[in-house]
Structure formats: C-alpha cells, structure tokens
C-alpha cells in the first residue's frame, strides 16, 4: 500500500470519529453572558431615592436619605455578582468556541512546508492527503480536549452558578419590593393630594397632576415588566445550565442539543423583550 | 439584631409594607368620607411613607445578607474561570504535535521504501519534534504572559478581554 492509500484510509477512519460540536453550548453561554437585566435593575435600585425624594418630607425623607446611602454602598458588591456569572458564561462560550481549540492556522503553515518526496513515493497529491490527515488527527485530538474542558467547567461550575443565580433572583425580588414601595409612595401622594383638588380654582393644577400621574403610571408598569423579564431570564439561564449539567456526557445527542438551543433562544427573546420595554 | 436570617428579614419587611398598604386604604376612605382635613391627611400619608422606608431598610439588609452568602460561590466561579484559561493554554501546546504527526507519517512512508537515507532524515525530524514538544511543556505552570509570543496567543488574548 503506498503512502497515498494509507493517507486516504486514515483520513476516512478519522473523519468518522466524532468531533466536538458545541455550537449549542456556545450559543447558550453567549446569550446568558449578554443577559444584563440584573445590572440595569441594580442601577434602578440604587437610584430609588432620586425618584421618590420629591414626594417625601419629615422623618420619611430622612430615612430615605439613609437608605440611599446604604444602597449606594452596596451597589458595587451587587454588581460583582453579575460580573462573576457573565465572566463564567463568556469563558464557557470561548471554551465551546469553534476557534478556541482550532489549530488550523498551524496546519496551513505546515502544509506549505511539506514537500513531495518522489523517493518515498510521495508526490504532490499525497502531500495534500498528508495535510488532510494531519488536520483530521489534530482536530480529533483537540475535539476531545475541548469536550473535556467544557465538561469540567460545567460540572464544577454547576453548584456555585446555581447558588449565585438563586441569590440573584432573591435580589431581584428585593429590588421589586423596594420599587413597589416607591411606586406606592409616588402614586399614593397624588391620590391623596388630588382628592383635595376638587374645586374650580384648582382646575389647572388638577389637570397638570393628572397628566404627570399618567406618565408615572406608565413608568411603573414598564418597570414591573422589567422585573418579570429579569426573573424569567435568570430562571431560563439556571434551567439551561441544569440541562447541560445533566446531559454533560451526551452533549452530542440530538435531544440535549435541541434542548440547550431552545434555552439559548428563550434567553435571547427575553432579552429582546426587555429592549422593547425600553423603546 | 433580633432578626437573624434573610427570610425572616424579608417576611418582616413584607408585614410592614402590608401595614402601610392598610393605612393607605383607610386614609383614602377617610378623605372621601370627609372625616379628616388636608393637613392631617398629609401627616398620615408621611407616616405611611415612613413605614415604607422602614420596610425598604430591611430589604437592603436582606440584600446584604445575600451578597455575604454568595462570597464562596463567587470565589469558586472565579477560580473555575482561571482553570478554564489554563486548559486553553494547555491546548496551545498541541500545536507542536502537528509537525510530529506529519513527520511520523513521512517516517512510515520512508520505512516502506527501505531506503536508509530518507528513513534517517525522517527519524531526525521526528526526534527534533519530540524534543521541541518536551521543552514546550516546561513553561506550562508559569504565568500566562509566557505565551505572548506564541502563534496561538490570541486565545489568551480573548480570555483576557
């Protein structure tokens, strides 16, 4: 058997061995890393005082100021939680990336260096085949390395990630409850004062208050949607990672791949919904 | 502080919020029934707002509890990111095996021809590949910067950004 034949047999055999196809994992991790609703709501939480301040006086105003100081003090630590998750997801996306473990650049430069050796029965055609084998062998080695790296990361990351996401959900709940108190303070103020505006000389004031109130009602109902979306997104990220963790040994199975892909799409659509809320 | 855990703090804050909601309902009723004047109503409303501020103080406490509780998980995640970076670096060493595989195939082809010249030169090439691979294993435990001149250093760059 000459070198050319050897080459084609090896090439065929190796191409039948599975290579790492981690497209869905990458897609899921990329979408999860992009999901930043938590950050936005953390900032909204920090800025509570700015919005409620005009409607407060006396003791309530003093307390609000003290709360403002404490929220600002906690802000960086609250953001750090999200940064940890985002960095984890970015790294997972890179690990599962098409180019991360690819050595095609090195192989191409090598192919240029291989010469034909007529003495050995290796001609130009064989040189191409040789480059092909080399490519397949290294692809195969790098694929299994890549799968292992992704597996290790998902296995070890699962518990701390779930705990962190769980914590983020609790935090969003506190943000939401804080926002509800703000909402009731602002709208409640108008409700009380407008009941005393029921006289002809207050017509103008009443109209202005009503117009302002309409804006406020819209603002708070949009905020409400943001909390809903953030909770949904974080839940999908957690479920997606659970699916990944459970199916880590059969990442190439169609069932796991389509499930992970579904989570990626869900997370993306929640993120896009959030963008609509902004517009 | 008497309230020890996050859930208790949250439940207490929820109760205070519910009290404020209740006061608000009664206040609106009293105004509608013309039972109180504007100044009294304003005073009661500020008391209600003050209760809401108390509840918000407790939500900050609860949030701080969560932050403290997540310290360990955060450290685990960051450590894991570090070891993932390491595995990408290890992968970069694989680049060296490409030449080895090509030269091994050449050696096999040379062996088939049974000509000493080509066999010897192919063996030399394989030997130098193996030597190069062994040497490249050394700097693995060093800092990431050792790879700066490496042809695949761009992977490291991706991770760093």
GROMACS .gro file of C-alpha atoms in nm:
model
  440
    1UNK     CA    1   0.000   0.000   0.000
    2UNK     CA    2   0.151   0.335  -0.093
    3UNK     CA    3   0.151   0.646   0.121
    4UNK     CA    4  -0.141   0.796  -0.067
    5UNK     CA    5  -0.363   0.499   0.008
    6UNK     CA    6  -0.256   0.490   0.371
    7UNK     CA    7  -0.341   0.856   0.387
    8UNK     CA    8  -0.690   0.817   0.248
    9UNK     CA    9  -0.773   0.521   0.473
   10UNK     CA   10  -0.660   0.702   0.785
   11UNK     CA   11  -0.843   1.012   0.674
   12UNK     CA   12  -1.167   0.825   0.625
   13UNK     CA   13  -1.140   0.644   0.958
   14UNK     CA   14  -1.070   0.959   1.149
   15UNK     CA   15  -1.340   1.161   0.986
   16UNK     CA   16  -1.588   0.905   1.112
   17UNK     CA   17  -1.485   0.972   1.470
   18UNK     CA   18  -1.700   1.240   1.621
   19UNK     CA   19  -1.563   1.588   1.653
   20UNK     CA   20  -1.674   1.829   1.922
   21UNK     CA   21  -1.979   2.014   1.805
   22UNK     CA   22  -2.053   2.255   2.082
   23UNK     CA   23  -2.248   2.512   1.885
   24UNK     CA   24  -2.549   2.493   2.115
   25UNK     CA   25  -2.338   2.522   2.431
   26UNK     CA   26  -2.164   2.825   2.286
   27UNK     CA   27  -2.493   2.979   2.181
   28UNK     CA   28  -2.642   2.924   2.527
   29UNK     CA   29  -2.336   3.063   2.707
   30UNK     CA   30  -2.314   3.364   2.475
   31UNK     CA   31  -2.679   3.452   2.526
   32UNK     CA   32  -2.650   3.404   2.901
   33UNK     CA   33  -2.345   3.629   2.917
   34UNK     CA   34  -2.533   3.900   2.727
   35UNK     CA   35  -2.828   3.892   2.964
   36UNK     CA   36  -2.779   4.206   3.167
   37UNK     CA   37  -3.128   4.284   3.301
   38UNK     CA   38  -2.998   4.231   3.653
   39UNK     CA   39  -2.739   4.506   3.613
   40UNK     CA   40  -2.999   4.752   3.492
   41UNK     CA   41  -3.232   4.673   3.779
   42UNK     CA   42  -2.946   4.701   4.028
   43UNK     CA   43  -2.888   5.053   3.899
   44UNK     CA   44  -3.259   5.128   3.927
   45UNK     CA   45  -3.247   5.003   4.286
   46UNK     CA   46  -2.950   5.230   4.361
   47UNK     CA   47  -3.133   5.533   4.219
   48UNK     CA   48  -3.457   5.482   4.416
   49UNK     CA   49  -3.410   5.797   4.625
   50UNK     CA   50  -3.376   6.024   4.323
   51UNK     CA   51  -3.725   5.926   4.207
   52UNK     CA   52  -3.909   5.925   4.541
   53UNK     CA   53  -3.738   6.223   4.703
   54UNK     CA   54  -3.984   6.496   4.577
   55UNK     CA   55  -4.276   6.322   4.747
   56UNK     CA   56  -4.121   6.277   5.091
   57UNK     CA   57  -4.090   6.506   5.391
   58UNK     CA   58  -4.003   6.494   5.760
   59UNK     CA   59  -3.893   6.164   5.908
   60UNK     CA   60  -3.967   5.966   5.594
   61UNK     CA   61  -3.732   6.195   5.398
   62UNK     CA   62  -3.452   6.140   5.649
   63UNK     CA   63  -3.494   5.764   5.641
   64UNK     CA   64  -3.499   5.771   5.262
   65UNK     CA   65  -3.167   5.954   5.265
   66UNK     CA   66  -3.011   5.696   5.493
   67UNK     CA   67  -3.145   5.414   5.274
   68UNK     CA   68  -2.999   5.592   4.973
   69UNK     CA   69  -2.656   5.596   5.135
   70UNK     CA   70  -2.675   5.223   5.212
   71UNK     CA   71  -2.797   5.127   4.864
   72UNK     CA   72  -2.512   5.321   4.708
   73UNK     CA   73  -2.266   5.150   4.942
   74UNK     CA   74  -2.394   4.805   4.841
   75UNK     CA   75  -2.406   4.882   4.468
   76UNK     CA   76  -2.060   4.756   4.369
   77UNK     CA   77  -2.097   4.430   4.557
   78UNK     CA   78  -2.437   4.375   4.397
   79UNK     CA   79  -2.290   4.427   4.050
   80UNK     CA   80  -1.997   4.198   4.122
   81UNK     CA   81  -2.237   3.907   4.150
   82UNK     CA   82  -2.349   3.959   3.793
   83UNK     CA   83  -1.994   4.007   3.670
   84UNK     CA   84  -1.900   3.664   3.810
   85UNK     CA   85  -2.184   3.496   3.621
   86UNK     CA   86  -2.118   3.689   3.300
   87UNK     CA   87  -1.747   3.605   3.309
   88UNK     CA   88  -1.826   3.239   3.369
   89UNK     CA   89  -2.060   3.235   3.069
   90UNK     CA   90  -1.813   3.424   2.848
   91UNK     CA   91  -1.541   3.176   2.937
   92UNK     CA   92  -1.772   2.882   2.871
   93UNK     CA   93  -1.860   3.033   2.533
   94UNK     CA   94  -1.490   3.067   2.448
   95UNK     CA   95  -1.419   2.711   2.563
   96UNK     CA   96  -1.702   2.585   2.344
   97UNK     CA   97  -1.595   2.816   2.062
   98UNK     CA   98  -1.519   2.698   1.715
   99UNK     CA   99  -1.179   2.867   1.702
  100UNK     CA  100  -1.062   2.827   2.058
  101UNK     CA  101  -0.915   2.483   2.016
  102UNK     CA  102  -0.864   2.506   1.644
  103UNK     CA  103  -0.514   2.462   1.514
  104UNK     CA  104  -0.593   2.521   1.150
  105UNK     CA  105  -0.357   2.818   1.131
  106UNK     CA  106  -0.061   2.599   1.232
  107UNK     CA  107  -0.172   2.324   0.995
  108UNK     CA  108  -0.193   2.558   0.699
  109UNK     CA  109   0.158   2.681   0.761
  110UNK     CA  110   0.273   2.320   0.791
  111UNK     CA  111   0.108   2.215   0.465
  112UNK     CA  112   0.316   2.478   0.288
  113UNK     CA  113   0.628   2.322   0.436
  114UNK     CA  114   0.568   1.962   0.329
  115UNK     CA  115   0.746   1.878   0.009
  116UNK     CA  116   0.691   1.596  -0.232
  117UNK     CA  117   0.939   1.310  -0.184
  118UNK     CA  118   0.938   1.113  -0.508
  119UNK     CA  119   1.194   0.879  -0.349
  120UNK     CA  120   0.937   0.774  -0.092
  121UNK     CA  121   0.659   0.750  -0.344
  122UNK     CA  122   0.511   1.073  -0.210
  123UNK     CA  123   0.404   1.313  -0.481
  124UNK     CA  124   0.208   1.641  -0.477
  125UNK     CA  125  -0.125   1.458  -0.450
  126UNK     CA  126  -0.002   1.276  -0.142
  127UNK     CA  127   0.120   1.596   0.014
  128UNK     CA  128  -0.238   1.723   0.008
  129UNK     CA  129  -0.358   1.398   0.159
  130UNK     CA  130  -0.092   1.421   0.428
  131UNK     CA  131  -0.202   1.771   0.522
  132UNK     CA  132  -0.557   1.637   0.532
  133UNK     CA  133  -0.468   1.357   0.772
  134UNK     CA  134  -0.275   1.590   0.994
  135UNK     CA  135  -0.571   1.821   1.003
  136UNK     CA  136  -0.809   1.543   1.094
  137UNK     CA  137  -0.584   1.393   1.359
  138UNK     CA  138  -0.530   1.723   1.533
  139UNK     CA  139  -0.896   1.812   1.501
  140UNK     CA  140  -0.982   1.486   1.667
  141UNK     CA  141  -0.731   1.537   1.949
  142UNK     CA  142  -0.839   1.896   2.001
  143UNK     CA  143  -1.209   1.799   1.987
  144UNK     CA  144  -1.176   1.554   2.272
  145UNK     CA  145  -0.970   1.802   2.471
  146UNK     CA  146  -1.231   2.067   2.410
  147UNK     CA  147  -1.515   1.840   2.519
  148UNK     CA  148  -1.327   1.758   2.837
  149UNK     CA  149  -1.262   2.122   2.912
  150UNK     CA  150  -1.630   2.211   2.864
  151UNK     CA  151  -1.741   1.913   3.073
  152UNK     CA  152  -1.510   2.003   3.358
  153UNK     CA  153  -1.625   2.360   3.358
  154UNK     CA  154  -1.996   2.273   3.356
  155UNK     CA  155  -1.954   2.006   3.625
  156UNK     CA  156  -1.754   2.222   3.861
  157UNK     CA  157  -1.939   2.539   3.784
  158UNK     CA  158  -2.288   2.397   3.829
  159UNK     CA  159  -2.327   2.433   4.202
  160UNK     CA  160  -2.174   2.778   4.253
  161UNK     CA  161  -2.358   2.903   3.946
  162UNK     CA  162  -2.696   2.778   4.067
  163UNK     CA  163  -2.637   2.927   4.411
  164UNK     CA  164  -2.540   3.258   4.254
  165UNK     CA  165  -2.840   3.265   4.018
  166UNK     CA  166  -3.065   3.178   4.308
  167UNK     CA  167  -2.918   3.469   4.503
  168UNK     CA  168  -2.969   3.700   4.205
  169UNK     CA  169  -3.334   3.601   4.194
  170UNK     CA  170  -3.372   3.687   4.563
  171UNK     CA  171  -3.205   4.021   4.498
  172UNK     CA  172  -3.439   4.097   4.212
  173UNK     CA  173  -3.728   4.018   4.445
  174UNK     CA  174  -3.595   4.277   4.694
  175UNK     CA  175  -3.547   4.527   4.413
  176UNK     CA  176  -3.904   4.468   4.307
  177UNK     CA  177  -4.041   4.508   4.658
  178UNK     CA  178  -3.841   4.826   4.707
  179UNK     CA  179  -3.976   4.951   4.378
  180UNK     CA  180  -4.332   4.869   4.486
  181UNK     CA  181  -4.291   5.081   4.798
  182UNK     CA  182  -4.154   5.362   4.584
  183UNK     CA  183  -4.441   5.322   4.340
  184UNK     CA  184  -4.699   5.335   4.620
  185UNK     CA  185  -4.530   5.637   4.775
  186UNK     CA  186  -4.531   5.833   4.448
  187UNK     CA  187  -4.875   5.733   4.322
  188UNK     CA  188  -5.020   5.744   4.676
  189UNK     CA  189  -4.903   6.103   4.712
  190UNK     CA  190  -5.101   6.203   4.402
  191UNK     CA  191  -5.402   6.003   4.509
  192UNK     CA  192  -5.420   6.181   4.845
  193UNK     CA  193  -5.350   6.533   4.719
  194UNK     CA  194  -5.580   6.511   4.419
  195UNK     CA  195  -5.875   6.431   4.645
  196UNK     CA  196  -5.838   6.784   4.783
  197UNK     CA  197  -5.821   6.949   4.441
  198UNK     CA  198  -6.191   6.920   4.376
  199UNK     CA  199  -6.259   7.294   4.344
  200UNK     CA  200  -6.297   7.516   4.033
  201UNK     CA  201  -5.990   7.731   4.114
  202UNK     CA  202  -5.773   7.416   4.119
  203UNK     CA  203  -5.873   7.302   3.770
  204UNK     CA  204  -5.533   7.377   3.618
  205UNK     CA  205  -5.340   7.212   3.898
  206UNK     CA  206  -5.561   6.908   3.880
  207UNK     CA  207  -5.505   6.873   3.503
  208UNK     CA  208  -5.127   6.903   3.547
  209UNK     CA  209  -5.127   6.647   3.825
  210UNK     CA  210  -5.335   6.410   3.618
  211UNK     CA  211  -5.101   6.437   3.321
  212UNK     CA  212  -4.797   6.378   3.543
  213UNK     CA  213  -4.969   6.083   3.707
  214UNK     CA  214  -5.033   5.922   3.369
  215UNK     CA  215  -4.660   5.925   3.293
  216UNK     CA  216  -4.579   5.783   3.633
  217UNK     CA  217  -4.831   5.502   3.593
  218UNK     CA  218  -4.673   5.411   3.258
  219UNK     CA  219  -4.323   5.424   3.403
  220UNK     CA  220  -4.409   5.189   3.688
  221UNK     CA  221  -4.590   4.942   3.469
  222UNK     CA  222  -4.284   4.926   3.241
  223UNK     CA  223  -4.062   4.873   3.544
  224UNK     CA  224  -4.291   4.591   3.652
  225UNK     CA  225  -4.230   4.419   3.317
  226UNK     CA  226  -3.855   4.452   3.362
  227UNK     CA  227  -3.866   4.268   3.694
  228UNK     CA  228  -4.078   3.994   3.536
  229UNK     CA  229  -3.839   3.960   3.243
  230UNK     CA  230  -3.528   3.959   3.458
  231UNK     CA  231  -3.670   3.681   3.676
  232UNK     CA  232  -3.771   3.481   3.370
  233UNK     CA  233  -3.430   3.522   3.208
  234UNK     CA  234  -3.239   3.417   3.519
  235UNK     CA  235  -3.469   3.118   3.560
  236UNK     CA  236  -3.404   3.011   3.199
  237UNK     CA  237  -3.028   3.050   3.246
  238UNK     CA  238  -3.046   2.830   3.557
  239UNK     CA  239  -3.264   2.567   3.385
  240UNK     CA  240  -3.040   2.569   3.077
  241UNK     CA  241  -2.733   2.503   3.288
  242UNK     CA  242  -2.913   2.227   3.474
  243UNK     CA  243  -2.995   2.060   3.141
  244UNK     CA  244  -2.632   2.099   3.035
  245UNK     CA  245  -2.512   1.952   3.364
  246UNK     CA  246  -2.747   1.654   3.341
  247UNK     CA  247  -2.662   1.584   2.978
  248UNK     CA  248  -2.291   1.655   3.006
  249UNK     CA  249  -2.191   1.303   2.897
  250UNK     CA  250  -2.411   1.305   2.589
  251UNK     CA  251  -2.357   1.655   2.459
  252UNK     CA  252  -2.377   1.532   2.102
  253UNK     CA  253  -2.721   1.374   2.144
  254UNK     CA  254  -2.992   1.544   1.943
  255UNK     CA  255  -3.220   1.572   2.244
  256UNK     CA  256  -2.970   1.761   2.460
  257UNK     CA  257  -2.859   1.979   2.171
  258UNK     CA  258  -3.207   2.089   2.081
  259UNK     CA  259  -3.297   2.149   2.447
  260UNK     CA  260  -2.988   2.368   2.502
  261UNK     CA  261  -3.058   2.552   2.179
  262UNK     CA  262  -3.414   2.617   2.296
  263UNK     CA  263  -3.284   2.773   2.619
  264UNK     CA  264  -3.048   2.995   2.422
  265UNK     CA  265  -3.339   3.116   2.208
  266UNK     CA  266  -3.560   3.175   2.512
  267UNK     CA  267  -3.293   3.380   2.687
  268UNK     CA  268  -3.240   3.580   2.370
  269UNK     CA  269  -3.611   3.650   2.329
  270UNK     CA  270  -3.645   3.761   2.693
  271UNK     CA  271  -3.353   3.998   2.635
  272UNK     CA  272  -3.516   4.133   2.321
  273UNK     CA  273  -3.849   4.180   2.501
  274UNK     CA  274  -3.663   4.390   2.753
  275UNK     CA  275  -3.533   4.607   2.472
  276UNK     CA  276  -3.889   4.665   2.352
  277UNK     CA  277  -3.984   4.780   2.702
  278UNK     CA  278  -3.719   5.049   2.665
  279UNK     CA  279  -3.849   5.180   2.337
  280UNK     CA  280  -3.013   4.223   6.553
  281UNK     CA  281  -3.307   4.010   6.656
  282UNK     CA  282  -3.391   3.910   6.300
  283UNK     CA  283  -3.121   3.670   6.203
  284UNK     CA  284  -3.174   3.540   5.857
  285UNK     CA  285  -3.261   3.676   5.523
  286UNK     CA  286  -3.605   3.511   5.504
  287UNK     CA  287  -3.708   3.647   5.844
  288UNK     CA  288  -3.594   3.995   5.749
  289UNK     CA  289  -3.786   3.974   5.424
  290UNK     CA  290  -4.103   3.846   5.594
  291UNK     CA  291  -4.087   4.126   5.849
  292UNK     CA  292  -4.042   4.385   5.576
  293UNK     CA  293  -4.338   4.237   5.388
  294UNK     CA  294  -4.552   4.277   5.700
  295UNK     CA  295  -4.452   4.640   5.741
  296UNK     CA  296  -4.535   4.702   5.374
  297UNK     CA  297  -4.875   4.538   5.425
  298UNK     CA  298  -4.940   4.769   5.723
  299UNK     CA  299  -4.856   5.071   5.508
  300UNK     CA  300  -5.096   4.944   5.240
  301UNK     CA  301  -5.366   4.906   5.502
  302UNK     CA  302  -5.310   5.259   5.637
  303UNK     CA  303  -5.329   5.394   5.284
  304UNK     CA  304  -5.667   5.227   5.221
  305UNK     CA  305  -5.810   5.372   5.542
  306UNK     CA  306  -5.664   5.714   5.469
  307UNK     CA  307  -5.828   5.732   5.126
  308UNK     CA  308  -6.161   5.622   5.274
  309UNK     CA  309  -6.140   5.884   5.548
  310UNK     CA  310  -6.064   6.160   5.295
  311UNK     CA  311  -6.352   6.053   5.072
  312UNK     CA  312  -6.585   6.048   5.372
  313UNK     CA  313  -6.457   6.397   5.460
  314UNK     CA  314  -6.358   6.274   5.804
  315UNK     CA  315  -6.013   6.442   5.801
  316UNK     CA  316  -5.868   6.769   5.676
  317UNK     CA  317  -5.582   6.802   5.426
  318UNK     CA  318  -5.310   6.863   5.681
  319UNK     CA  319  -5.400   6.554   5.882
  320UNK     CA  320  -5.417   6.353   5.561
  321UNK     CA  321  -5.068   6.473   5.464
  322UNK     CA  322  -4.935   6.381   5.803
  323UNK     CA  323  -5.085   6.033   5.789
  324UNK     CA  324  -4.951   5.987   5.437
  325UNK     CA  325  -4.597   6.076   5.551
  326UNK     CA  326  -4.633   5.822   5.832
  327UNK     CA  327  -4.731   5.564   5.575
  328UNK     CA  328  -4.429   5.663   5.363
  329UNK     CA  329  -4.208   5.634   5.670
  330UNK     CA  330  -4.327   5.276   5.723
  331UNK     CA  331  -4.239   5.202   5.360
  332UNK     CA  332  -3.891   5.342   5.420
  333UNK     CA  333  -3.855   5.110   5.720
  334UNK     CA  334  -3.953   4.816   5.501
  335UNK     CA  335  -3.700   4.930   5.237
  336UNK     CA  336  -3.428   4.944   5.503
  337UNK     CA  337  -3.498   4.578   5.576
  338UNK     CA  338  -3.487   4.489   5.204
  339UNK     CA  339  -3.138   4.643   5.195
  340UNK     CA  340  -3.045   4.427   5.497
  341UNK     CA  341  -3.179   4.120   5.318
  342UNK     CA  342  -2.986   4.210   5.002
  343UNK     CA  343  -2.667   4.245   5.205
  344UNK     CA  344  -2.730   3.901   5.354
  345UNK     CA  345  -2.750   3.757   5.003
  346UNK     CA  346  -2.427   3.930   4.899
  347UNK     CA  347  -2.245   3.793   5.206
  348UNK     CA  348  -2.384   3.445   5.145
  349UNK     CA  349  -2.263   3.438   4.786
  350UNK     CA  350  -1.898   3.508   4.866
  351UNK     CA  351  -1.794   3.145   4.850
  352UNK     CA  352  -1.978   3.069   4.524
  353UNK     CA  353  -1.830   3.380   4.370
  354UNK     CA  354  -1.478   3.266   4.459
  355UNK     CA  355  -1.547   2.919   4.314
  356UNK     CA  356  -1.668   3.070   3.987
  357UNK     CA  357  -1.366   3.297   3.958
  358UNK     CA  358  -1.129   3.007   4.033
  359UNK     CA  359  -1.301   2.799   3.771
  360UNK     CA  360  -1.262   3.072   3.512
  361UNK     CA  361  -0.891   3.070   3.594
  362UNK     CA  362  -0.859   2.696   3.535
  363UNK     CA  363  -1.054   2.720   3.209
  364UNK     CA  364  -0.797   2.971   3.093
  365UNK     CA  365  -0.531   2.723   3.190
  366UNK     CA  366  -0.688   2.450   2.979
  367UNK     CA  367  -0.693   2.676   2.676
  368UNK     CA  368  -0.324   2.742   2.732
  369UNK     CA  369  -0.255   2.371   2.753
  370UNK     CA  370  -0.433   2.329   2.424
  371UNK     CA  371  -0.199   2.574   2.262
  372UNK     CA  372   0.083   2.329   2.329
  373UNK     CA  373  -0.090   2.085   2.099
  374UNK     CA  374   0.015   2.299   1.807
  375UNK     CA  375   0.354   2.133   1.844
  376UNK     CA  376   0.213   1.786   1.782
  377UNK     CA  377   0.101   1.874   1.431
  378UNK     CA  378   0.452   1.865   1.294
  379UNK     CA  379   0.517   1.541   1.478
  380UNK     CA  380   0.220   1.366   1.319
  381UNK     CA  381   0.322   1.478   0.970
  382UNK     CA  382   0.679   1.360   1.023
  383UNK     CA  383   0.565   1.028   1.168
  384UNK     CA  384   0.366   0.963   0.853
  385UNK     CA  385   0.671   1.051   0.646
  386UNK     CA  386   0.875   0.812   0.855
  387UNK     CA  387   0.621   0.536   0.794
  388UNK     CA  388   0.635   0.602   0.420
  389UNK     CA  389   1.016   0.605   0.427
  390UNK     CA  390   1.021   0.275   0.615
  391UNK     CA  391   0.812   0.120   0.338
  392UNK     CA  392   1.079   0.211   0.085
  393UNK     CA  393   1.356   0.055   0.296
  394UNK     CA  394   1.600   0.328   0.186
  395UNK     CA  395   1.832   0.433   0.471
  396UNK     CA  396   1.874   0.798   0.364
  397UNK     CA  397   1.506   0.902   0.382
  398UNK     CA  398   1.448   0.686   0.693
  399UNK     CA  399   1.732   0.857   0.878
  400UNK     CA  400   1.623   1.207   0.782
  401UNK     CA  401   1.259   1.133   0.874
  402UNK     CA  402   1.374   0.991   1.209
  403UNK     CA  403   1.578   1.302   1.276
  404UNK     CA  404   1.275   1.517   1.208
  405UNK     CA  405   1.059   1.311   1.443
  406UNK     CA  406   1.324   1.327   1.712
  407UNK     CA  407   1.351   1.703   1.693
  408UNK     CA  408   0.969   1.735   1.707
  409UNK     CA  409   0.958   1.526   2.025
  410UNK     CA  410   1.239   1.728   2.178
  411UNK     CA  411   1.059   2.050   2.096
  412UNK     CA  412   0.736   1.915   2.249
  413UNK     CA  413   0.909   1.813   2.571
  414UNK     CA  414   1.070   2.152   2.603
  415UNK     CA  415   0.747   2.333   2.542
  416UNK     CA  416   0.586   2.150   2.834
  417UNK     CA  417   0.806   2.333   3.082
  418UNK     CA  418   0.657   2.682   3.087
  419UNK     CA  419   0.301   2.549   3.139
  420UNK     CA  420   0.297   2.631   3.507
  421UNK     CA  421   0.430   2.980   3.452
  422UNK     CA  422   0.231   3.295   3.402
  423UNK     CA  423   0.004   3.346   3.107
  424UNK     CA  424   0.243   3.606   2.967
  425UNK     CA  425   0.492   3.337   2.868
  426UNK     CA  426   0.268   3.266   2.576
  427UNK     CA  427   0.270   3.620   2.447
  428UNK     CA  428   0.500   3.534   2.158
  429UNK     CA  429   0.319   3.209   2.082
  430UNK     CA  430   0.143   3.180   1.748
  431UNK     CA  431  -0.182   3.095   1.924
  432UNK     CA  432  -0.156   3.364   2.187
  433UNK     CA  433  -0.471   3.521   2.053
  434UNK     CA  434  -0.674   3.267   2.253
  435UNK     CA  435  -0.521   3.402   2.567
  436UNK     CA  436  -0.600   3.749   2.447
  437UNK     CA  437  -0.966   3.657   2.405
  438UNK     CA  438  -0.983   3.529   2.759
  439UNK     CA  439  -0.815   3.834   2.896
  440UNK     CA  440  -1.055   4.083   2.750
   0.00000   0.00000   0.00000
